[in-house]
Amino acid sequence: MAFFVAADGCRIHYETFGAKGPRLVLIPGLGGDGRFWSGVVRLLEADYRLIVIDHRGAGRSDRPDGPYSVPLIAGDVAGLLAQTGGPAHIVGHSTGGAIAQRLALDHADLGLSYTISSSWARADTRFRTVFTARAELLEAGMAETYQRLTHVLCHEASYLAMHAAELEAAVATASRTLAPLNVAASRLRMLLDHDCLDDLAGIAVPVQVIAATGDVLTPPELTQAIAAAIPGARYASVDGAHFHPLARPEGIAAVIHRFITEAEQQTS
C-alpha cells in the first residue's frame, strides 16, 4: 500500500493503476474509500495513469480526531499530486466534487481539467436537513441505521434488490467500518460549510459537470448550479442514482474519457 504523509502527519492512502496516458485522479465521495471507483478504474486504466485516493478520516487513510474540512482534504490531494508528478485531470464525485472545486480555486496549477459528478457548491435547506439528520444518527451511535439510510438514498431500487445480501453485510459491519463515529460525523458536518458558488466563475480550465437523473441525495439542480456558475462548463446527464459510478460505471467512464480526450486536444 502507498501513503502520502500530509504536513500534519496524517497518512493518506492511495493506489495507482495504468502505465500510459494522461494522469487522472479519482476522488471518492463522503465514504472516502477509493475502492468506490473500482468499476470505473477497470474501464479507464488502459488509457490513463490513474491515482485513486482515500480521504483522511476514511478508507485506509489515518483517522485523526480532526478538525475536518473540504479545503483540508483538497490540500491533501494537492500535496499528493505535487509529490507524485504534478498536474493531473481531476475527477471528483459528490464530496469528491466539492474537493475538486476547492482544488480548482486553491491549487489552480495542479488541475488540467475537472470533472465534477453529483455534487453541490452551496447547500440548500433540503441538503442541510438531510445531512444534519445523517450526522445526528452517527452522533447517536446509530451506525447501522445510518448505513441503511445511505443505501436507500444513494441506490436505485433495482440495485437494492439485486445486492441485498451484500448491502446487509455492509450494515452489519457499519460500526467498524465507520469508526470512530465522531470522526465520521465531523466529516459529514464539514459538508455544510462548503460554499464556493460565488467563486467558481474564476475557474479557467476545462470543466465537466455530471448529474444523475435519479439522484435524490444531491438532486440534479444542485449540480446544474455548478455548471451555470463556471464559464464554458460542460453539463452531462447520466442514468442512475447518487452512487451511479459504483452501480453504472460504464456511463460515467465514457463521459470522462470523451471529455479528457477533448481537453487534451485543446491543450496540445
GROMACS .gro file of C-alpha atoms in nm:
model
  268
    1MET     CA    1   0.000   0.000   0.000
    2ALA     CA    2   0.119   0.353  -0.078
    3PHE     CA    3   0.080   0.650   0.153
    4PHE     CA    4   0.133   1.023   0.124
    5VAL     CA    5   0.215   1.188   0.457
    6ALA     CA    6   0.044   1.525   0.494
    7ALA     CA    7   0.205   1.821   0.672
    8ASP     CA    8   0.030   1.732   0.999
    9GLY     CA    9   0.150   1.372   0.985
   10CYS     CA   10  -0.177   1.218   0.864
   11ARG     CA   11  -0.110   0.928   0.629
   12ILE     CA   12  -0.322   0.943   0.313
   13HIS     CA   13  -0.368   0.611   0.133
   14TYR     CA   14  -0.365   0.600  -0.246
   15GLU     CA   15  -0.336   0.346  -0.527
   16THR     CA   16  -0.212   0.377  -0.883
   17PHE     CA   17  -0.334   0.197  -1.194
   18GLY     CA   18  -0.235   0.208  -1.559
   19ALA     CA   19   0.105   0.270  -1.715
   20LYS     CA   20   0.039   0.513  -2.000
   21GLY     CA   21  -0.166   0.815  -2.096
   22PRO     CA   22  -0.262   1.134  -1.911
   23ARG     CA   23  -0.259   1.144  -1.531
   24LEU     CA   24  -0.605   1.122  -1.381
   25VAL     CA   25  -0.703   1.148  -1.014
   26LEU     CA   26  -1.025   0.987  -0.888
   27ILE     CA   27  -1.161   1.132  -0.562
   28PRO     CA   28  -1.447   0.941  -0.394
   29GLY     CA   29  -1.748   1.083  -0.214
   30LEU     CA   30  -1.825   1.104   0.156
   31GLY     CA   31  -1.745   0.737   0.219
   32GLY     CA   32  -1.392   0.841   0.137
   33ASP     CA   33  -1.276   0.499   0.016
   34GLY     CA   34  -1.117   0.491  -0.327
   35ARG     CA   35  -1.246   0.141  -0.390
   36PHE     CA   36  -1.576   0.311  -0.473
   37TRP     CA   37  -1.418   0.373  -0.815
   38SER     CA   38  -1.323   0.008  -0.886
   39GLY     CA   39  -1.559  -0.036  -1.180
   40VAL     CA   40  -1.451   0.292  -1.337
   41VAL     CA   41  -1.085   0.206  -1.284
   42ARG     CA   42  -1.124  -0.118  -1.480
   43LEU     CA   43  -1.268   0.078  -1.772
   44LEU     CA   44  -1.007   0.357  -1.775
   45GLU     CA   45  -0.678   0.204  -1.666
   46ALA     CA   46  -0.575   0.103  -2.019
   47ASP     CA   47  -0.572   0.467  -2.131
   48TYR     CA   48  -0.474   0.667  -1.820
   49ARG     CA   49  -0.228   0.672  -1.534
   50LEU     CA   50  -0.478   0.669  -1.250
   51ILE     CA   51  -0.434   0.783  -0.891
   52VAL     CA   52  -0.718   0.679  -0.660
   53ILE     CA   53  -0.715   0.840  -0.317
   54ASP     CA   54  -0.878   0.767   0.019
   55HIS     CA   55  -0.980   1.075   0.220
   56ARG     CA   56  -0.824   1.143   0.556
   57GLY     CA   57  -1.062   1.005   0.817
   58ALA     CA   58  -1.188   0.724   0.592
   59GLY     CA   59  -1.092   0.418   0.391
   60ARG     CA   60  -0.736   0.306   0.454
   61SER     CA   61  -0.607   0.652   0.548
   62ASP     CA   62  -0.546   0.762   0.905
   63ARG     CA   63  -0.849   0.876   1.103
   64PRO     CA   64  -0.737   1.154   1.340
   65ASP     CA   65  -0.993   1.328   1.561
   66GLY     CA   66  -0.994   1.636   1.344
   67PRO     CA   67  -1.062   1.907   1.256
   68TYR     CA   68  -1.205   1.821   0.914
   69SER     CA   69  -1.285   2.048   0.623
   70VAL     CA   70  -1.318   2.026   0.247
   71PRO     CA   71  -1.020   2.264   0.194
   72LEU     CA   72  -0.804   2.047   0.422
   73ILE     CA   73  -0.875   1.734   0.218
   74ALA     CA   74  -0.817   1.930  -0.102
   75GLY     CA   75  -0.478   2.020   0.041
   76ASP     CA   76  -0.406   1.651   0.095
   77VAL     CA   77  -0.482   1.581  -0.271
   78ALA     CA   78  -0.268   1.876  -0.379
   79GLY     CA   79   0.024   1.751  -0.171
   80LEU     CA   80  -0.006   1.404  -0.317
   81LEU     CA   81  -0.013   1.540  -0.672
   82ALA     CA   82   0.291   1.759  -0.611
   83GLN     CA   83   0.483   1.462  -0.471
   84THR     CA   84   0.388   1.216  -0.744
   85GLY     CA   85   0.443   1.414  -1.062
   86GLY     CA   86   0.246   1.735  -1.067
   87PRO     CA   87  -0.070   1.835  -1.255
   88ALA     CA   88  -0.343   1.589  -1.350
   89HIS     CA   89  -0.700   1.573  -1.467
   90ILE     CA   90  -0.925   1.575  -1.159
   91VAL     CA   91  -1.245   1.370  -1.122
   92GLY     CA   92  -1.448   1.401  -0.803
   93HIS     CA   93  -1.782   1.251  -0.710
   94SER     CA   94  -2.018   1.412  -0.455
   95THR     CA   95  -1.789   1.517  -0.166
   96GLY     CA   96  -1.507   1.446  -0.409
   97GLY     CA   97  -1.667   1.702  -0.639
   98ALA     CA   98  -1.661   1.958  -0.358
   99ILE     CA   99  -1.294   1.875  -0.305
  100ALA     CA  100  -1.235   1.921  -0.678
  101GLN     CA  101  -1.392   2.267  -0.660
  102ARG     CA  102  -1.158   2.368  -0.381
  103LEU     CA  103  -0.860   2.226  -0.571
  104ALA     CA  104  -0.954   2.438  -0.871
  105LEU     CA  105  -0.980   2.751  -0.655
  106ASP     CA  106  -0.695   2.697  -0.406
  107HIS     CA  107  -0.444   2.492  -0.611
  108ALA     CA  108  -0.519   2.603  -0.964
  109ASP     CA  109  -0.179   2.495  -1.100
  110LEU     CA  110  -0.249   2.127  -1.034
  111GLY     CA  111  -0.569   2.068  -1.231
  112LEU     CA  112  -0.555   2.016  -1.609
  113SER     CA  113  -0.932   1.973  -1.616
  114TYR     CA  114  -1.209   1.898  -1.368
  115THR     CA  115  -1.498   1.654  -1.383
  116ILE     CA  116  -1.745   1.721  -1.102
  117SER     CA  117  -2.005   1.449  -1.053
  118SER     CA  118  -2.328   1.467  -0.848
  119SER     CA  119  -2.203   1.746  -0.625
  120TRP     CA  120  -2.303   2.087  -0.493
  121ALA     CA  121  -2.142   2.428  -0.445
  122ARG     CA  122  -2.387   2.569  -0.191
  123ALA     CA  123  -2.611   2.372   0.044
  124ASP     CA  124  -2.981   2.449   0.021
  125THR     CA  125  -3.234   2.392   0.301
  126ARG     CA  126  -3.312   2.037   0.193
  127PHE     CA  127  -2.943   1.944   0.175
  128ARG     CA  128  -2.882   2.086   0.522
  129THR     CA  129  -3.179   1.899   0.666
  130VAL     CA  130  -3.079   1.564   0.516
  131PHE     CA  131  -2.712   1.587   0.606
  132THR     CA  132  -2.775   1.718   0.956
  133ALA     CA  133  -3.006   1.422   1.019
  134ARG     CA  134  -2.741   1.182   0.893
  135ALA     CA  135  -2.480   1.337   1.122
  136GLU     CA  136  -2.716   1.309   1.417
  137LEU     CA  137  -2.754   0.936   1.354
  138LEU     CA  138  -2.378   0.891   1.376
  139GLU     CA  139  -2.351   1.111   1.684
  140ALA     CA  140  -2.618   0.894   1.848
  141GLY     CA  141  -2.416   0.580   1.772
  142MET     CA  142  -2.668   0.452   1.517
  143ALA     CA  143  -2.417   0.336   1.256
  144GLU     CA  144  -2.634   0.055   1.121
  145THR     CA  145  -2.933   0.286   1.072
  146TYR     CA  146  -2.706   0.541   0.906
  147GLN     CA  147  -2.580   0.276   0.666
  148ARG     CA  148  -2.931   0.155   0.578
  149LEU     CA  149  -3.041   0.511   0.507
  150THR     CA  150  -2.733   0.568   0.291
  151HIS     CA  151  -2.825   0.267   0.079
  152VAL     CA  152  -3.180   0.394   0.028
  153LEU     CA  153  -3.071   0.749  -0.053
  154CYS     CA  154  -2.789   0.650  -0.288
  155HIS     CA  155  -2.904   0.345  -0.483
  156GLU     CA  156  -3.182   0.263  -0.725
  157ALA     CA  157  -3.449   0.020  -0.606
  158SER     CA  158  -3.330  -0.240  -0.857
  159TYR     CA  159  -2.976  -0.226  -0.718
  160LEU     CA  160  -3.106  -0.266  -0.362
  161ALA     CA  161  -3.294  -0.580  -0.467
  162MET     CA  162  -3.008  -0.733  -0.665
  163HIS     CA  163  -2.743  -0.667  -0.400
  164ALA     CA  164  -2.949  -0.723  -0.085
  165ALA     CA  165  -2.706  -0.967   0.081
  166GLU     CA  166  -2.402  -0.751   0.007
  167LEU     CA  167  -2.571  -0.438   0.138
  168GLU     CA  168  -2.694  -0.614   0.451
  169ALA     CA  169  -2.336  -0.725   0.518
  170ALA     CA  170  -2.229  -0.360   0.495
  171VAL     CA  171  -2.494  -0.272   0.753
  172ALA     CA  172  -2.367  -0.546   0.985
  173THR     CA  173  -2.011  -0.410   0.974
  174ALA     CA  174  -2.101  -0.039   0.975
  175SER     CA  175  -1.997   0.020   1.338
  176ARG     CA  176  -1.648  -0.097   1.249
  177THR     CA  177  -1.607   0.049   0.901
  178LEU     CA  178  -1.735   0.392   1.007
  179ALA     CA  179  -1.538   0.406   1.330
  180PRO     CA  180  -1.461   0.634   1.503
  181LEU     CA  181  -1.818   0.758   1.466
  182ASN     CA  182  -1.727   1.105   1.591
  183VAL     CA  183  -1.482   1.133   1.302
  184ALA     CA  184  -1.744   1.016   1.051
  185ALA     CA  185  -1.989   1.271   1.191
  186SER     CA  186  -1.731   1.551   1.176
  187ARG     CA  187  -1.658   1.466   0.815
  188LEU     CA  188  -2.028   1.480   0.738
  189ARG     CA  189  -2.081   1.814   0.912
  190MET     CA  190  -1.790   1.968   0.719
  191LEU     CA  191  -2.007   1.943   0.409
  192LEU     CA  192  -2.247   2.203   0.548
  193ASP     CA  193  -1.965   2.459   0.539
  194HIS     CA  194  -1.882   2.403   0.173
  195ASP     CA  195  -1.991   2.716  -0.014
  196CYS     CA  196  -1.790   2.838  -0.309
  197LEU     CA  197  -2.065   2.903  -0.565
  198ASP     CA  198  -1.976   3.271  -0.597
  199ASP     CA  199  -1.609   3.190  -0.666
  200LEU     CA  200  -1.650   2.929  -0.939
  201ALA     CA  201  -1.650   3.187  -1.218
  202GLY     CA  202  -1.274   3.217  -1.168
  203ILE     CA  203  -1.201   2.862  -1.288
  204ALA     CA  204  -1.025   2.889  -1.622
  205VAL     CA  205  -0.954   2.528  -1.726
  206PRO     CA  206  -1.200   2.286  -1.890
  207VAL     CA  207  -1.476   2.169  -1.656
  208GLN     CA  208  -1.735   1.900  -1.699
  209VAL     CA  209  -2.028   1.864  -1.460
  210ILE     CA  210  -2.225   1.538  -1.443
  211ALA     CA  211  -2.563   1.473  -1.278
  212ALA     CA  212  -2.761   1.151  -1.246
  213THR     CA  213  -3.127   1.161  -1.342
  214GLY     CA  214  -3.240   0.966  -1.035
  215ASP     CA  215  -3.018   1.128  -0.774
  216VAL     CA  216  -3.221   1.220  -0.465
  217LEU     CA  217  -2.925   1.290  -0.235
  218THR     CA  218  -2.772   1.567  -0.447
  219PRO     CA  219  -3.051   1.638  -0.697
  220PRO     CA  220  -2.954   1.748  -1.049
  221GLU     CA  221  -3.044   2.110  -0.980
  222LEU     CA  222  -2.760   2.138  -0.728
  223THR     CA  223  -2.514   2.005  -0.984
  224GLN     CA  224  -2.661   2.221  -1.259
  225ALA     CA  225  -2.590   2.529  -1.046
  226ILE     CA  226  -2.220   2.440  -1.057
  227ALA     CA  227  -2.223   2.420  -1.436
  228ALA     CA  228  -2.409   2.751  -1.461
  229ALA     CA  229  -2.151   2.925  -1.240
  230ILE     CA  230  -1.841   2.817  -1.438
  231PRO     CA  231  -1.789   2.990  -1.774
  232GLY     CA  232  -1.781   2.734  -2.055
  233ALA     CA  233  -1.853   2.436  -1.831
  234ARG     CA  234  -1.999   2.133  -2.000
  235TYR     CA  235  -2.306   1.967  -1.847
  236ALA     CA  236  -2.382   1.598  -1.892
  237SER     CA  237  -2.661   1.378  -1.760
  238VAL     CA  238  -2.633   1.005  -1.693
  239ASP     CA  239  -2.880   0.744  -1.576
  240GLY     CA  240  -2.886   0.616  -1.220
  241ALA     CA  241  -2.897   0.725  -0.859
  242HIS     CA  242  -2.636   0.903  -0.648
  243PHE     CA  243  -2.397   0.607  -0.646
  244HIS     CA  244  -2.404   0.579  -1.027
  245PRO     CA  245  -2.023   0.545  -1.060
  246LEU     CA  246  -2.045   0.231  -0.847
  247ALA     CA  247  -2.364   0.085  -0.992
  248ARG     CA  248  -2.330   0.202  -1.354
  249PRO     CA  249  -1.957   0.264  -1.414
  250GLU     CA  250  -1.985   0.242  -1.792
  251GLY     CA  251  -2.187   0.562  -1.813
  252ILE     CA  252  -1.953   0.791  -1.625
  253ALA     CA  253  -1.637   0.625  -1.763
  254ALA     CA  254  -1.746   0.700  -2.119
  255VAL     CA  255  -1.826   1.063  -2.033
  256ILE     CA  256  -1.492   1.108  -1.855
  257HIS     CA  257  -1.296   0.951  -2.142
  258ARG     CA  258  -1.462   1.167  -2.408
  259PHE     CA  259  -1.416   1.488  -2.211
  260ILE     CA  260  -1.049   1.433  -2.124
  261THR     CA  261  -0.968   1.337  -2.481
  262GLU     CA  262  -1.111   1.669  -2.598
  263ALA     CA  263  -0.940   1.861  -2.316
  264GLU     CA  264  -0.605   1.709  -2.413
  265GLN     CA  265  -0.660   1.807  -2.775
  266GLN     CA  266  -0.734   2.166  -2.676
  267THR     CA  267  -0.404   2.199  -2.490
  268SER     CA  268  -0.180   2.007  -2.732
   0.00000   0.00000   0.00000
